[in-house]
CSV table of C-alpha atoms in Angstrom, one decimal:
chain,number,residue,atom,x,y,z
A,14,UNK,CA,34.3,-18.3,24.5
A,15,UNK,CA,30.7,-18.2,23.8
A,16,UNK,CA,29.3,-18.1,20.4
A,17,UNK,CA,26.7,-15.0,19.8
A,18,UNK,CA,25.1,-13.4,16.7
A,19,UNK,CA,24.9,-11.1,14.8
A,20,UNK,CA,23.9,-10.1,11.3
A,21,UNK,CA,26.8,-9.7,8.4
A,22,UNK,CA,24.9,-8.8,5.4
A,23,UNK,CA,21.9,-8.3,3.6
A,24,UNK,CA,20.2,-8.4,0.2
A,25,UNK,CA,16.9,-7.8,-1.0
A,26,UNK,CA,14.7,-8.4,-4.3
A,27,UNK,CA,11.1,-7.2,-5.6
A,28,UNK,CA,9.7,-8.3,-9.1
A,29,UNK,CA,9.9,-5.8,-11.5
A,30,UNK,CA,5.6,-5.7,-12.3
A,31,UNK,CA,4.4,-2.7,-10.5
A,32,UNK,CA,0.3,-2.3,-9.9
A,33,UNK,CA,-0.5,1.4,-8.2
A,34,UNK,CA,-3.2,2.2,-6.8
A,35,UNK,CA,-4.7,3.6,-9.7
A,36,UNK,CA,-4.8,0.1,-11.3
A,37,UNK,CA,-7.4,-1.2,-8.8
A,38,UNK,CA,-10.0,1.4,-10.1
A,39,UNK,CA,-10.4,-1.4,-13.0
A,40,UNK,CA,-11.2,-4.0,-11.1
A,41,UNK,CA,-12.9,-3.1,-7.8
A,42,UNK,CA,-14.6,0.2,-6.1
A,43,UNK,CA,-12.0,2.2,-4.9
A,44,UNK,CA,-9.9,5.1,-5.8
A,45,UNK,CA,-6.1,6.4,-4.9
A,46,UNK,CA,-7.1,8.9,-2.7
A,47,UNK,CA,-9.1,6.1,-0.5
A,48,UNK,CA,-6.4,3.6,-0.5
A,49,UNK,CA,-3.5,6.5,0.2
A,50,UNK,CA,-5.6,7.8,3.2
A,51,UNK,CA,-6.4,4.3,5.0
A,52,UNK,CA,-3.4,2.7,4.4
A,53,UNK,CA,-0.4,4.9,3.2
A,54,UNK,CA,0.2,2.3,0.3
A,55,UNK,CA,0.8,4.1,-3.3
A,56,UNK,CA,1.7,0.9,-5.5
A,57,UNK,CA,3.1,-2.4,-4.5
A,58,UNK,CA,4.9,-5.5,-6.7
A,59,UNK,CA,3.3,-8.4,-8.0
A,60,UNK,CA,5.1,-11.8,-8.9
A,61,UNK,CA,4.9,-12.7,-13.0
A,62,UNK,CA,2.9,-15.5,-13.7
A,63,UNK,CA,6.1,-17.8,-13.5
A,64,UNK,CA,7.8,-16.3,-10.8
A,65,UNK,CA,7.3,-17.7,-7.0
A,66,UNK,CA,8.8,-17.2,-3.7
A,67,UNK,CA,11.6,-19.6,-4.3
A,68,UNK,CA,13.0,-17.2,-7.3
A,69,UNK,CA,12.8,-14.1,-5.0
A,70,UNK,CA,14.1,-15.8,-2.5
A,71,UNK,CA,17.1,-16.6,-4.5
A,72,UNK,CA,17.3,-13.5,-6.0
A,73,UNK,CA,17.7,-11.8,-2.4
A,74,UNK,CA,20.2,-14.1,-1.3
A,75,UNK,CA,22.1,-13.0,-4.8
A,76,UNK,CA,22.3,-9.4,-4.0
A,77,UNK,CA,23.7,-9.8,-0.7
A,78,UNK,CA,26.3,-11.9,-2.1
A,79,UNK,CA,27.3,-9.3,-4.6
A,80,UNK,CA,26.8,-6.0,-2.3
A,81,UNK,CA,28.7,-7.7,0.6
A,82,UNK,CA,30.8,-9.6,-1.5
A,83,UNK,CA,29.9,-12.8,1.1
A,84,UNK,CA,31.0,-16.7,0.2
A,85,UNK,CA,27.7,-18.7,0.8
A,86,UNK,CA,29.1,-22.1,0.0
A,87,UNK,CA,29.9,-23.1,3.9
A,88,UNK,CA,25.9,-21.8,4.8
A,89,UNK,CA,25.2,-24.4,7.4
A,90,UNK,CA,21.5,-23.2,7.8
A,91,UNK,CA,18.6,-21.8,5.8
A,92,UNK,CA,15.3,-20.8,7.1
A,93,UNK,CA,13.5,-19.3,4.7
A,94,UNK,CA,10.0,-17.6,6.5
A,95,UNK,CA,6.5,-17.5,4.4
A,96,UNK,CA,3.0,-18.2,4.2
A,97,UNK,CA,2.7,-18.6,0.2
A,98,UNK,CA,5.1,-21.3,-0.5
A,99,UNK,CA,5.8,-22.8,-4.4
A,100,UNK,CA,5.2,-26.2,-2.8
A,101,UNK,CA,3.6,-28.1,0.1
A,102,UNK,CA,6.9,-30.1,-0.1
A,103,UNK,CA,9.9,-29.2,-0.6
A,104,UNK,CA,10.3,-26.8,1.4
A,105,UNK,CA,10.9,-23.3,-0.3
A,106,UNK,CA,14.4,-22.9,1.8
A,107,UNK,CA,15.5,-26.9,0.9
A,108,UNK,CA,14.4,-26.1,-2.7
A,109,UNK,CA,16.6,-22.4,-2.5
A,110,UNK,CA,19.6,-24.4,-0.7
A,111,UNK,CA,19.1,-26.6,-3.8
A,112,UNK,CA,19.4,-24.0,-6.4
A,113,UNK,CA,22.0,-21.9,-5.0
A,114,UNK,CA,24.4,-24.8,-4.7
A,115,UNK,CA,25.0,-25.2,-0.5
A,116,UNK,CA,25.6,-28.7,-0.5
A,117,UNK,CA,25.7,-29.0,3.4
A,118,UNK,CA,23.0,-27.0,4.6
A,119,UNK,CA,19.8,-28.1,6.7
A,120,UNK,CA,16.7,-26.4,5.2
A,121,UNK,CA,13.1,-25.4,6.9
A,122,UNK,CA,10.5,-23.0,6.2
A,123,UNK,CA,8.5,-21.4,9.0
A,124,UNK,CA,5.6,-20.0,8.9
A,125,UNK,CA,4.3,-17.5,11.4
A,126,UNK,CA,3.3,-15.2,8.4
A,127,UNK,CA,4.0,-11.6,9.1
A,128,UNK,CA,6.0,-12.4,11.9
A,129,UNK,CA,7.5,-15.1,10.6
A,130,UNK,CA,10.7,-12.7,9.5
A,131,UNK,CA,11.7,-12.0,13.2
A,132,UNK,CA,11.3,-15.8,14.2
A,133,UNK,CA,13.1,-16.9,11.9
A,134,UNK,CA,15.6,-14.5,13.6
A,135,UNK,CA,15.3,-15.5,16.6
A,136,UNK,CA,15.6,-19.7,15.7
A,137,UNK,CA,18.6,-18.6,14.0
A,138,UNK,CA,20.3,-16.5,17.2
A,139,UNK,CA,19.4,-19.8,19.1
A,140,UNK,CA,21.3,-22.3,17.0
A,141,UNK,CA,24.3,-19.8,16.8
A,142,UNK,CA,24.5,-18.9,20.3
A,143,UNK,CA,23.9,-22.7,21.0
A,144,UNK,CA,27.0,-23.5,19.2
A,145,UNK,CA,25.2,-25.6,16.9
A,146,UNK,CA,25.4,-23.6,14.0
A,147,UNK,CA,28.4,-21.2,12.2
A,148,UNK,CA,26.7,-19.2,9.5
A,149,UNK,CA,22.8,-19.4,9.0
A,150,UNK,CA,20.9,-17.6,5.8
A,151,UNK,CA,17.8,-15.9,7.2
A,152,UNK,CA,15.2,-15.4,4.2
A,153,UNK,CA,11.5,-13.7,4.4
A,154,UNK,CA,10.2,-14.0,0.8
A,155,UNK,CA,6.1,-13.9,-0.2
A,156,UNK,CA,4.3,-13.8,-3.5
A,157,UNK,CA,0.7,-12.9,-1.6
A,158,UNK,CA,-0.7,-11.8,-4.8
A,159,UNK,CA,-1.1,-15.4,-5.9
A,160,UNK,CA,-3.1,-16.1,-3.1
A,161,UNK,CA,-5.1,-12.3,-2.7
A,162,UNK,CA,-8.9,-11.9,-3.2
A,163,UNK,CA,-8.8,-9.4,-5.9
A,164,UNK,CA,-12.7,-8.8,-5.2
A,165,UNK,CA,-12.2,-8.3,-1.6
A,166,UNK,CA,-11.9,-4.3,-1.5
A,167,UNK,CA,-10.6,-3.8,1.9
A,168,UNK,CA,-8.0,-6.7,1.3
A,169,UNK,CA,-6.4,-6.7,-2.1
A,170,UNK,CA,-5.3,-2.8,-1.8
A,171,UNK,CA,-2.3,-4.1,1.2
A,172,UNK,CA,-0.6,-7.0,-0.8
A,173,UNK,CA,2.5,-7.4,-2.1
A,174,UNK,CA,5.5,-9.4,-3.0
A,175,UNK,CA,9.3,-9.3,-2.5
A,176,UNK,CA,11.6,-11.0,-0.7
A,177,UNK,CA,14.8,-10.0,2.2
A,178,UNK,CA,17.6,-12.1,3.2
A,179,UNK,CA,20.3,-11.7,5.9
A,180,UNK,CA,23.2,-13.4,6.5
A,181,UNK,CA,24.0,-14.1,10.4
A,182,UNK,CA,26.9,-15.2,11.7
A,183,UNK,CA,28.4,-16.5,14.7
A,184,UNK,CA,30.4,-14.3,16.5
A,185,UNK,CA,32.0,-13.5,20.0
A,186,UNK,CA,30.3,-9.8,20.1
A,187,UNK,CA,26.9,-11.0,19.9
A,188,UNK,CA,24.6,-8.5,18.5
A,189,UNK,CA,21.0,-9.4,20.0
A,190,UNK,CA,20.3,-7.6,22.7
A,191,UNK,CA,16.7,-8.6,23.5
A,192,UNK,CA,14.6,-11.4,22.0
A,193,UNK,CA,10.4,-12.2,22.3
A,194,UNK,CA,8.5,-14.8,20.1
A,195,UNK,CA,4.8,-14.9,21.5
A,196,UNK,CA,1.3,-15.9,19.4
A,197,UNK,CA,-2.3,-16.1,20.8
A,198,UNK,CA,-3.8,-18.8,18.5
A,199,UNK,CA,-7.2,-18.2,20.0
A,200,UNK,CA,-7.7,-14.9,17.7
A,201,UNK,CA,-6.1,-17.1,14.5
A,202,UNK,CA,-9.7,-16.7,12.6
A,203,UNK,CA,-9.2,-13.0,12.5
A,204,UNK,CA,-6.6,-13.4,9.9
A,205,UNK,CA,-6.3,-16.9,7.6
A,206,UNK,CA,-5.8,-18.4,4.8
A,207,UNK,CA,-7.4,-22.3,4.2
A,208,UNK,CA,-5.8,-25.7,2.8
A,209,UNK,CA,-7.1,-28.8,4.2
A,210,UNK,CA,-9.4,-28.3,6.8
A,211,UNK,CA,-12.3,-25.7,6.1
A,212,UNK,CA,-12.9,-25.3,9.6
A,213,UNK,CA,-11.0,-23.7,13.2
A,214,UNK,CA,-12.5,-23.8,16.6
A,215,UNK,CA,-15.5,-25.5,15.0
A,216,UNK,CA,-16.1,-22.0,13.0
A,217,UNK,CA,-16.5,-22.6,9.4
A,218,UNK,CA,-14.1,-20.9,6.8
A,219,UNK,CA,-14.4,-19.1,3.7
A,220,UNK,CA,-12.8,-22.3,1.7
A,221,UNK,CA,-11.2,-20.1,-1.3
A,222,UNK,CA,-7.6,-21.1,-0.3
A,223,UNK,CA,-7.1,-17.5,-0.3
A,224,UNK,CA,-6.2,-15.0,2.5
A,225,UNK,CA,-9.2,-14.2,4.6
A,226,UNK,CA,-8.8,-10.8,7.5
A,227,UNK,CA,-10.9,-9.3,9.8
A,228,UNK,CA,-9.4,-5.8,9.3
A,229,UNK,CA,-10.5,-4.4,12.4
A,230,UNK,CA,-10.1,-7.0,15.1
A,231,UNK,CA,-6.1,-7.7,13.3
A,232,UNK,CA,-5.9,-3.5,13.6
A,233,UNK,CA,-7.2,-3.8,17.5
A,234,UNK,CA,-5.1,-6.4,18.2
A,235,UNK,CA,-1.8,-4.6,16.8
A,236,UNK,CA,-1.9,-1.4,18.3
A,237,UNK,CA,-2.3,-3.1,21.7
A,238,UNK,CA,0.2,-5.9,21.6
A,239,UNK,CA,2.6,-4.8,19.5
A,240,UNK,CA,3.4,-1.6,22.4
A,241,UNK,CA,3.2,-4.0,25.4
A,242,UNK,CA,5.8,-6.2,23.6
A,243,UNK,CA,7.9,-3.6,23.3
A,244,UNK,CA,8.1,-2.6,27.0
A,245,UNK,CA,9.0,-6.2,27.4
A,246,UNK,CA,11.8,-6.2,25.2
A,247,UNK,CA,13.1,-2.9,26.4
A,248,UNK,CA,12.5,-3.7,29.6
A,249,UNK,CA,14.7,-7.4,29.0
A,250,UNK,CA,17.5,-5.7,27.5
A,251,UNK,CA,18.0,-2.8,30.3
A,252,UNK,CA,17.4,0.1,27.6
A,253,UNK,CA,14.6,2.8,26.9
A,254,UNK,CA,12.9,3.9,23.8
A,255,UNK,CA,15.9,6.8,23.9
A,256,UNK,CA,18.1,4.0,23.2
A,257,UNK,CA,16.7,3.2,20.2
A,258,UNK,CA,18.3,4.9,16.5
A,259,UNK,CA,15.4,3.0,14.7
A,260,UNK,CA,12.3,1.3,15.0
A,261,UNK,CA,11.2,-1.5,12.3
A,262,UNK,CA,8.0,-2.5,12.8
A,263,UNK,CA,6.0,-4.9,10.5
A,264,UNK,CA,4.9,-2.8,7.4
A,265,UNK,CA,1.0,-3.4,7.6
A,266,UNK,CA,-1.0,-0.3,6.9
A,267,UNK,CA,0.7,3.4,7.7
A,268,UNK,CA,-1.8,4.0,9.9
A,269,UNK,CA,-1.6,1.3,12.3
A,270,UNK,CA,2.4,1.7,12.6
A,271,UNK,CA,1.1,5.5,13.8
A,272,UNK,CA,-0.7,4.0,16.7
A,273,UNK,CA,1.6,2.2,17.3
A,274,UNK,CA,4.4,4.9,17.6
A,275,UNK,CA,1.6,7.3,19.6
A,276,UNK,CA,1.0,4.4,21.9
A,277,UNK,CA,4.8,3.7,22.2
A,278,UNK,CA,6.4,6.8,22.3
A,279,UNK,CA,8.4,6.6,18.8
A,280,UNK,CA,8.3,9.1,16.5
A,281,UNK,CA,7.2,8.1,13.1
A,282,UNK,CA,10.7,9.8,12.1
A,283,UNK,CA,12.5,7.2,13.7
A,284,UNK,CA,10.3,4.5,12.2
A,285,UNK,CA,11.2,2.5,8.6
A,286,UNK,CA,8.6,0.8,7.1
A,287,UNK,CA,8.3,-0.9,3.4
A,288,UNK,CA,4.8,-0.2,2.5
A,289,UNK,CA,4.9,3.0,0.6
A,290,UNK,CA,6.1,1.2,-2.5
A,291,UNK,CA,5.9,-2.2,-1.9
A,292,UNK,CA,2.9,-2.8,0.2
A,293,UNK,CA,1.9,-5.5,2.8
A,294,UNK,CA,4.7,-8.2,1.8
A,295,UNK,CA,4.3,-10.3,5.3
A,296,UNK,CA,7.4,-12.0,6.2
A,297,UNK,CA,9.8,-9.1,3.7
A,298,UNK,CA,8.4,-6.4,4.6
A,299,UNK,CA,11.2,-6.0,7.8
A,300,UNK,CA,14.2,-6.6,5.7
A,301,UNK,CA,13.0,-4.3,2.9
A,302,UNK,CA,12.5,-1.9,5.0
A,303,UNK,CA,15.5,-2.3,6.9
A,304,UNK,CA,17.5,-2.4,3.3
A,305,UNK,CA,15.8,1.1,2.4
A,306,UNK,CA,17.3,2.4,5.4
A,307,UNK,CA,20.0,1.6,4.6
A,308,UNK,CA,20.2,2.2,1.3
A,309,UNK,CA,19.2,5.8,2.2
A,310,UNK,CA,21.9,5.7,4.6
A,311,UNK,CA,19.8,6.2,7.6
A,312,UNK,CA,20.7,3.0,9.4
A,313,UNK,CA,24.6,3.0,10.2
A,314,UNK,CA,27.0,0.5,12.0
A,315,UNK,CA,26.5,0.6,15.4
A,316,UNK,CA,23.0,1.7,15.5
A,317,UNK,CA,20.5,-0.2,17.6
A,318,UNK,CA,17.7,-1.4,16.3
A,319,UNK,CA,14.1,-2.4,17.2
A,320,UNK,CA,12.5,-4.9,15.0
A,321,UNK,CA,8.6,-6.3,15.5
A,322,UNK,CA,6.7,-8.6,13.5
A,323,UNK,CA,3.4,-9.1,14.1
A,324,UNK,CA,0.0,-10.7,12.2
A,325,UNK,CA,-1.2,-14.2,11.2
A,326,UNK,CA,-1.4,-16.6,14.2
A,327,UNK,CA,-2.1,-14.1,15.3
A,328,UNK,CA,1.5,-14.0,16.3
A,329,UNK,CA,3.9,-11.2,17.2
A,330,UNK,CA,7.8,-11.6,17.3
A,331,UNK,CA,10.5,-9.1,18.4
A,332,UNK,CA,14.4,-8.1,18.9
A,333,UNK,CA,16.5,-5.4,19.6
A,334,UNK,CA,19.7,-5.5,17.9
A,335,UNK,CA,23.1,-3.5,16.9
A,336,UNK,CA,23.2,-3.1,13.2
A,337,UNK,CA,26.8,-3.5,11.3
C-alpha cells in the first residue's frame, strides 16, 4: 500500500517576556490606537537575552510530547523552518535533534521565511509519501526581535517570537489533499534581511544585518497572490471554498488577511490567525495559530483545513488538509 501523511500532533511555545503596544511609545513615535488600527497586533513575545530559536524550538517539540503523549525517539526527520537561526552552522534542527536526544534523525533548516512553515510541510509530505521517511518532526520557530529595527516605526510594531511544531506521520489515509510551493525571487528586495553580500540584482542594501520591508509593495503582493493561490489549490484538490471548516493564513498584519478573505470569499470568522497576541512570528505564526484553534476547540478531527504561507522570497506556500 502506499505511504501518505498526515499530521499526529502538535505543540507550541512563546517566551514568557511580553512588549504591548504601549511599550513602543518609549522608544519610537507611535501610539496603541495607531498600531491596533493598521495592523490588529495588541502585544507580541520577545526572546530573553539568552534565549534563541533552538530553545523554542525545543520547547515546542516538548509540549507536543506531553499533550499527545508521542515517543520522539524513532523521529527519522527534522526540518526545523526559520530566517533567524542561533548559528550559520549547525543547523538549528541538527542542533534541536542534538538536544532532544534522536540519535537517528537527518536534520535541515529551511528557510523561505514566512512561508517557510508550509514548505517545510510540504518536503515532509514528500519524503513520507515517497516511502523514504516514517515519522518526520516539522518545526517553525523565530526569535525576529533579535534581528528587528527598533527605530524603524512601520517595522518593529509586527515582530514577534515563538515557535510551533507538528509531528507527521506516515500513514495509509493520507491527509493532504492539495499541495503548492511557488516564490517569485524577482520581488526578493521588497522584503530582506543582509549577511554576506550587501547587494541583490545590482541594488544596494541597507547592510544592518537586520530585516529590511517595503510594507506596501509585500502588502500588494499578498492580497493578490495569496487568493490566486488559493483557487489553485482548491481547484487541485476538486473542492470549493464551502469545503473549507478553516482557513490559516500567514499571520501578517489583520488587515491584509481581510483582503485577503474579501478577495477570496472567506469570512474572517472562518479565519485563525496568531497576531493578536503574538505578532508577526514568520515561519510560527501557522502552527500557533492553528494550536489556538484548537485549544479553543474550534478546529476538530476531521475538519479540513486551508493553510498559506506567504512573505520573504517573496515566496508563498500552501495545503489543504484534514486535521486529526
Amino acid at each position: 500500500m502506499q505511504s501518505k501523511a498526515r499530521i499526529t500532533a502538535i505543540g507550541t511555545y512563546v517566551p514568557t517576556k511580553i512588549m504591548t503596544n504601549n511599550d513602543f511609545v518609549q522608544i519610537i513615535d507611535t501610539n496603541d490606537e495607531w498600531i491596533s488600527k493598521r495592523t490588529g497586533i495588541k502585544e507580541r513575545r520577545l526572546a530573553a537575552e539568552n534565549e534563541f530559536t533552538s530553545d523554542l524550538c525545543v520547547k515546542a517539540v516538548e509540549d507536543l510530547v506531553i499533550r499527545y503523549n508521542k515517543e520522539i525517539s524513532d523521529v527519522d526527520f527534522i526540518i526545523v523552518s526559520t530566517l533567524s537561526p542561533d548559528f550559520l552552522t549547525p543547523s538549528v534542527a541538527s542542533y534541536v535533534q542534538g538536544r532532544l536526544g534522536i540519535r537517528q534523525a537527518g536534520a535541515i533548516d529551511l528557510n523561505a521565511a514566512c512561508a517557510g512553515f508550509t514548505y517545510a510541510l510540504h518536503i515532509a509530505n514528500s519524503l513520507l509519501s515517497s516511502g523514504l521517511h516514517k515519522k518526520i518532526l516539522v518545526i517553525g520557530g523565530e526569535t525576529l526581535s533579535k534581528i528587528t529595527d527598533f527605530t524603524d516605526r512601520t517595522s518593529c510594531i509586527l515582530f514577534g517570537d515563538g515557535a510551533g511544531a507538528v509531528l507527521v506521520e506516515a500513514d495509509s489515509k493520507g491527509h493532504f489533499l492539495a499541495s503548492s510551493v511557488n516564490s517569485e525571487g524577482e520581488k526578493g528586495i521588497h522584503l530582506y534581511g543582509t549577511h554576506l553580500s550587501t547587494t541583490m540584482f545590482e541594488q544596494d542594501l541597507q547592510n544592518k544585518k537586520q530585516l529590511v520591508q517595503n510594507g506596501r509593495e509585500v502588502y500588494r503582493w499578498a492580497v493578490t497572490t495569496v487568493p490566486t493561490g488559493i483557487n489553485t489549490l482548491l481547484a487541485d484538490s476538486n473542492l470549493t471554498k464551502e469545503d473549507i471548516d478553516w482557513f490559516i493564513p500567514h499571520s501578517a498584519n489583520l488587515r491584509m488577511i481581510e483582503s485577503i478573505c474579501e478577495k477570496s470569499g472567506f469570512s474572517i470568522n472562518q479565519t485563525l490567525y496568531s497576531l493578536v497576541h503574538y505578532g508577526n512570528t514568520s515561519a510560527a505564526s501557522i502552527p500557533l495559530a492553528l494550536d489556538l484553534g484548537i485549544k479553543e476547540g474550534k478546529v476538530k478531527p476531521g475538519d479540513t483545513l486551508l493553510l498559506y504561507g506567504f512573505g520573504g522570497g517573496l515566496s508563498h506556500s500552501g495545503h489543504i488538509l484534514t486535521w486529526g
